[in-house]
């Protein structure tokens, strides 16, 4: 065909990598090889062929004739670019990829899983500092976490060296994050913040290589628009001071049984701070609240979902009460 001939003419000589869909393996690429090597009198026109899997929409192959295709512009109206990248990374490049609501929902969950981890590490860094000597001996729990990190690094390296196996690499990152949560739940004393930072920095580094995190030099999903000093870095000391003051007020209010003051503290947590992009998470009585600088839109969306859930429960309770009236 003419397009074979045009491509051969344009790429006369030798190509290192030639890509295309898996359906082009035969006869399209075989024909190209024959024409190119015959035209250029070369014994090997392409060093490596990469044949990608097909994209399907809700289980059906994407096709203009079936009118089941979706543009990137339309996809970005439903999800962020980061969420789309996470979805792609969780599938091998040479396997099929199904773009579906369930698949994107899983990507959103994965994004939140990493983000919550990053925010938790930042909280420990802000509240406890890095006050452990780098030469201090690791406890058995800390040593196990460090070994998990080393195993994760080895798995990620081997996965990427094995035909860019990003699904395995992503599972390894989620695994080390999961064990970090286990470490924090089992650690009775102050956690080793240096070790937590080491894990978070590595996870951020790999996600930045994948184009998911914007900077390998900061923990988490830093905004690309941020300069040398981020809004979060500036805000955290003030958020920490406010959180500690609120903890003291709540402790005093409990002793005085001042429920109105406790309600004001809850309002600060549930309504005021989300508008400022700050998340407060209360823990057991006597333990300080966890404070995090988070995405404002995410916090407001969660607030709306909580309000809708409360409304649904009230409506369900009203319906049940109405159904009981005739029986009385």
Coordinates of C-alpha atoms in Angstrom, one line a residue:
X1 CA 0.0 0.0 0.0
X2 CA 1.0 3.6 -0.5
X3 CA 1.2 4.4 3.2
X4 CA 3.8 1.6 3.6
X5 CA 5.9 3.2 0.8
X6 CA 5.6 6.7 2.3
X7 CA 6.7 5.5 5.7
X8 CA 9.6 3.5 4.3
X9 CA 10.7 6.6 2.3
X10 CA 10.5 8.8 5.3
X11 CA 12.3 6.4 7.6
X12 CA 14.9 5.2 5.1
X13 CA 17.8 3.7 7.0
X14 CA 17.2 2.0 10.4
X15 CA 14.8 2.4 13.2
X16 CA 15.5 1.5 16.8
X17 CA 11.8 1.3 18.0
X18 CA 8.7 0.9 15.9
X19 CA 5.3 0.8 17.7
X20 CA 1.8 0.0 16.7
X21 CA -1.3 -1.9 17.8
X22 CA -1.2 -5.7 18.2
X23 CA -3.5 -6.1 15.2
X24 CA -0.7 -4.6 13.0
X25 CA 1.7 -7.4 13.7
X26 CA 0.7 -9.3 10.6
X27 CA 0.5 -8.5 7.7
X28 CA 1.1 -4.7 8.1
X29 CA 4.4 -4.7 9.8
X30 CA 5.7 -7.8 7.9
X31 CA 5.0 -5.9 4.6
X32 CA 6.8 -2.8 5.9
X33 CA 9.8 -4.9 6.8
X34 CA 9.9 -6.5 3.3
X35 CA 9.6 -3.1 1.5
X36 CA 12.0 -1.2 3.8
X37 CA 14.8 -3.8 3.8
X38 CA 14.4 -4.2 0.0
X39 CA 14.4 -0.5 -0.6
X40 CA 17.3 0.3 1.7
X41 CA 19.3 -2.9 1.1
X42 CA 19.3 -3.5 4.9
X43 CA 19.3 -6.8 6.7
X44 CA 17.4 -5.3 9.7
X45 CA 15.2 -2.3 9.3
X46 CA 13.9 -2.2 12.9
X47 CA 15.6 -3.3 16.1
X48 CA 12.5 -3.5 18.3
X49 CA 8.8 -3.7 17.6
X50 CA 6.3 -2.7 20.3
X51 CA 2.8 -3.9 19.8
X52 CA 0.3 -2.4 22.3
X53 CA -2.9 -4.0 23.4
X54 CA -6.3 -2.6 22.3
X55 CA -8.4 -0.1 24.2
X56 CA -11.9 -1.1 25.0
X57 CA -14.9 0.9 26.4
X58 CA -16.9 -1.0 29.0
X59 CA -15.7 -4.3 27.6
X60 CA -16.2 -3.5 23.8
X61 CA -13.3 -2.6 21.5
X62 CA -13.3 1.2 20.9
X63 CA -14.3 2.0 17.3
X64 CA -15.7 5.0 15.5
X65 CA -18.0 2.7 13.5
X66 CA -19.5 1.4 16.8
X67 CA -19.6 5.0 18.1
X68 CA -18.3 3.9 21.5
X69 CA -15.2 6.0 21.5
X70 CA -14.3 8.7 24.0
X71 CA -11.9 11.6 23.5
X72 CA -9.2 12.6 26.0
X73 CA -11.0 15.9 26.4
X74 CA -14.3 14.1 27.4
X75 CA -12.4 11.7 29.7
X76 CA -10.8 14.7 31.5
X77 CA -14.3 16.1 32.3
X78 CA -15.0 13.0 34.4
X79 CA -11.6 12.4 35.9
X80 CA -8.2 14.2 36.4
X81 CA -5.2 13.5 34.3
X82 CA -3.5 11.9 37.4
X83 CA -6.4 9.4 37.8
X84 CA -6.2 8.5 34.1
X85 CA -2.5 7.9 34.3
X86 CA -3.0 5.7 37.4
X87 CA -5.6 3.7 35.5
X88 CA -3.2 3.2 32.6
X89 CA -0.3 2.2 34.9
X90 CA -2.3 -0.5 36.5
X91 CA -2.5 -2.3 33.1
X92 CA 0.3 -3.6 31.0
X93 CA 1.1 -1.7 27.8
X94 CA 0.9 -4.8 25.7
X95 CA -2.3 -6.1 27.3
X96 CA -5.8 -4.8 26.7
X97 CA -7.1 -1.8 28.6
X98 CA -10.8 -1.4 29.5
X99 CA -11.9 2.2 30.1
X100 CA -14.9 1.8 32.4
X101 CA -16.6 3.4 35.4
X102 CA -15.4 0.6 37.6
X103 CA -11.8 0.8 36.4
X104 CA -11.7 4.6 36.9
X105 CA -13.4 4.2 40.3
X106 CA -10.5 1.9 41.3
X107 CA -8.0 4.5 40.0
X108 CA -9.6 7.2 42.2
X109 CA -9.4 4.9 45.2
X110 CA -5.7 4.2 44.5
X111 CA -5.0 7.9 44.2
X112 CA -6.7 8.6 47.5
X113 CA -4.8 5.7 49.1
X114 CA -1.5 7.2 48.2
X115 CA -2.6 10.7 49.0
X116 CA -3.8 9.8 52.5
X117 CA -0.4 8.1 53.1
X118 CA 1.5 11.2 52.0
X119 CA -0.6 13.4 54.2
X120 CA -0.1 11.1 57.2
X121 CA 3.7 11.2 56.8
X122 CA 3.6 15.0 56.5
X123 CA 1.5 15.1 59.7
X124 CA 4.1 13.1 61.6
X125 CA 6.9 15.2 60.2
X126 CA 5.2 18.4 61.2
X127 CA 4.1 17.3 64.7
X128 CA 7.1 15.2 65.7
X129 CA 9.9 16.5 63.5
X130 CA 12.8 14.2 62.5
X131 CA 14.3 14.0 66.0
X132 CA 15.9 10.6 65.7
X133 CA 19.6 10.2 65.0
X134 CA 20.4 8.7 61.6
X135 CA 22.8 6.5 63.5
X136 CA 20.2 5.2 66.0
X137 CA 19.7 1.4 66.0
X138 CA 16.4 0.3 64.4
X139 CA 13.9 -1.5 66.5
X140 CA 12.6 -4.9 65.2
X141 CA 9.5 -3.2 63.8
X142 CA 11.5 -0.4 62.2
X143 CA 13.9 -3.0 60.7
X144 CA 11.0 -4.9 59.2
X145 CA 9.7 -1.7 57.6
X146 CA 13.1 -0.9 56.2
X147 CA 13.4 -4.5 54.8
X148 CA 9.9 -4.0 53.2
X149 CA 11.2 -0.8 51.6
X150 CA 14.3 -2.6 50.2
X151 CA 12.1 -5.4 48.9
X152 CA 9.8 -2.8 47.2
X153 CA 12.8 -1.1 45.6
X154 CA 14.0 -4.4 44.2
X155 CA 10.6 -5.4 42.9
X156 CA 10.0 -2.1 41.2
X157 CA 13.4 -2.2 39.5
X158 CA 13.0 -5.8 38.3
X159 CA 9.4 -5.0 37.1
X160 CA 10.5 -2.0 35.0
X161 CA 13.4 -3.9 33.6
X162 CA 11.0 -6.7 32.5
X163 CA 9.2 -4.9 29.6
X164 CA 8.1 -1.9 31.7
X165 CA 5.8 -4.0 33.9
X166 CA 4.1 -1.0 35.6
X167 CA 1.2 -3.1 37.2
X168 CA 3.7 -5.1 39.3
X169 CA 5.5 -1.9 40.2
X170 CA 2.3 -0.2 41.3
X171 CA 1.4 -3.2 43.4
X172 CA 4.8 -3.1 45.1
X173 CA 4.3 0.6 46.0
X174 CA 0.9 -0.1 47.5
X175 CA 2.3 -3.0 49.4
X176 CA 5.0 -0.9 51.1
X177 CA 2.5 1.7 51.9
X178 CA 0.2 -1.0 53.4
X179 CA 3.1 -2.3 55.6
X180 CA 3.9 1.3 56.7
X181 CA 0.3 1.6 58.1
X182 CA 0.9 -1.8 59.8
X183 CA 4.1 -0.4 61.4
X184 CA 2.3 2.7 62.6
X185 CA -0.6 0.7 64.2
X186 CA 1.8 -1.6 66.0
X187 CA 4.4 1.0 67.0
X188 CA 3.5 1.9 70.6
X189 CA 6.1 4.7 70.9
X190 CA 6.9 7.7 68.7
X191 CA 7.4 6.4 65.2
X192 CA 10.7 6.7 63.3
X193 CA 9.8 9.8 61.2
X194 CA 13.1 9.6 59.2
X195 CA 12.1 6.1 58.1
X196 CA 8.5 7.2 57.3
X197 CA 10.0 10.0 55.2
X198 CA 12.3 7.6 53.4
X199 CA 9.4 5.4 52.4
X200 CA 7.3 8.4 51.3
X201 CA 10.2 10.0 49.3
X202 CA 10.8 6.7 47.4
X203 CA 7.1 6.2 46.6
X204 CA 6.9 9.8 45.4
X205 CA 10.0 9.4 43.3
X206 CA 8.6 6.4 41.4
X207 CA 5.2 8.1 40.9
X208 CA 7.0 11.1 39.5
X209 CA 8.9 8.9 37.1
X210 CA 5.4 7.6 36.0
X211 CA 4.1 11.2 35.6
X212 CA 1.7 10.9 38.5
X213 CA 3.5 13.0 41.1
X214 CA 4.8 16.4 39.8
X215 CA 8.1 16.6 41.8
X216 CA 10.4 13.8 43.0
X217 CA 11.9 16.2 45.6
X218 CA 8.7 16.7 47.6
X219 CA 6.6 14.2 49.4
X220 CA 3.2 13.5 47.7
X221 CA 1.3 15.1 44.9
X222 CA 2.8 18.5 44.9
X223 CA 1.3 21.1 42.6
X224 CA 3.3 21.9 39.5
X225 CA 2.6 25.6 40.1
X226 CA 4.3 25.6 43.5
X227 CA 7.7 27.3 43.8
X228 CA 10.6 26.4 46.1
X229 CA 8.3 27.0 49.2
X230 CA 4.8 25.5 48.8
X231 CA 1.6 26.8 50.4
X232 CA 1.5 23.6 52.5
X233 CA 5.0 24.3 53.9
X234 CA 3.9 27.8 55.0
X235 CA 0.5 26.8 56.3
X236 CA 1.5 23.7 58.4
X237 CA 3.0 25.5 61.4
X238 CA -0.2 27.6 61.8
X239 CA -2.4 24.6 61.3
X240 CA -0.4 22.7 63.9
X241 CA -0.8 25.6 66.4
X242 CA -4.5 25.8 65.8
X243 CA -5.0 22.0 66.1
X244 CA -3.1 21.9 69.4
X245 CA -5.2 24.9 70.8
X246 CA -8.4 23.1 69.7
X247 CA -7.2 19.9 71.5
X248 CA -6.7 21.9 74.7
X249 CA -10.1 23.6 74.4
X250 CA -11.8 20.2 73.8
X251 CA -10.1 18.7 76.9
X252 CA -11.2 21.6 79.1
X253 CA -14.7 21.5 77.7
X254 CA -15.1 17.8 78.4
X255 CA -14.1 18.4 82.0
X256 CA -16.7 21.2 82.3
X257 CA -19.2 19.2 80.3
X258 CA -19.5 22.3 78.1
X259 CA -21.3 20.7 75.1
X260 CA -21.8 24.0 73.3
X261 CA -18.0 24.5 73.2
X262 CA -17.5 20.9 71.9
X263 CA -20.1 21.7 69.2
X264 CA -18.1 24.8 68.2
X265 CA -14.9 22.6 67.9
X266 CA -16.8 20.1 65.7
X267 CA -18.0 23.0 63.5
X268 CA -14.4 24.2 63.1
X269 CA -13.4 20.7 62.0
X270 CA -16.4 19.9 59.8
X271 CA -17.3 23.3 58.2
X272 CA -14.7 26.0 58.7
X273 CA -11.3 24.3 58.0
X274 CA -12.4 22.3 54.9
X275 CA -13.1 25.7 53.2
X276 CA -9.5 26.5 53.9
X277 CA -8.2 23.2 52.5
X278 CA -7.4 21.7 56.0
X279 CA -8.5 18.3 57.2
X280 CA -8.7 17.5 61.0
X281 CA -9.2 13.9 62.1
X282 CA -10.1 13.4 65.8
X283 CA -8.7 10.3 67.5
X284 CA -9.3 8.6 70.8
X285 CA -9.9 10.8 73.9
X286 CA -6.5 12.1 75.1
X287 CA -4.8 11.7 71.7
X288 CA -4.1 14.8 69.6
X289 CA -6.0 15.3 66.4
X290 CA -4.3 14.5 63.0
X291 CA -4.0 17.7 60.9
X292 CA -3.4 17.7 57.1
X293 CA -3.3 20.3 54.4
X294 CA -5.4 18.7 51.7
X295 CA -7.1 19.6 48.4
X296 CA -10.0 22.0 49.1
X297 CA -12.3 20.6 46.4
X298 CA -11.8 17.0 47.7
X299 CA -12.7 18.1 51.3
X300 CA -15.8 20.0 50.1
X301 CA -16.9 17.0 48.0
X302 CA -16.5 14.7 51.1
X303 CA -18.4 17.2 53.2
X304 CA -21.3 17.1 50.7
X305 CA -21.3 13.3 50.6
X306 CA -21.5 13.2 54.4
X307 CA -24.4 15.7 54.4
X308 CA -26.2 13.6 51.8
X309 CA -25.7 10.4 53.7
X310 CA -27.1 12.1 56.9
X311 CA -30.1 13.2 54.9
X312 CA -30.7 9.7 53.4
X313 CA -30.6 8.2 56.9
X314 CA -33.1 10.8 58.2
X315 CA -35.5 10.1 55.3
X316 CA -35.2 6.4 55.8
X317 CA -35.9 6.8 59.5
X318 CA -39.0 9.0 58.6
X319 CA -40.3 6.3 56.2
X320 CA -39.9 3.6 58.8
X321 CA -41.8 5.7 61.4
X322 CA -44.6 6.4 58.8
X323 CA -44.9 2.7 58.1
X324 CA -45.3 1.9 61.8
X325 CA -48.2 4.4 62.4
X326 CA -51.0 2.1 60.9
X327 CA -49.8 -0.7 63.1
X328 CA -50.2 1.2 66.3

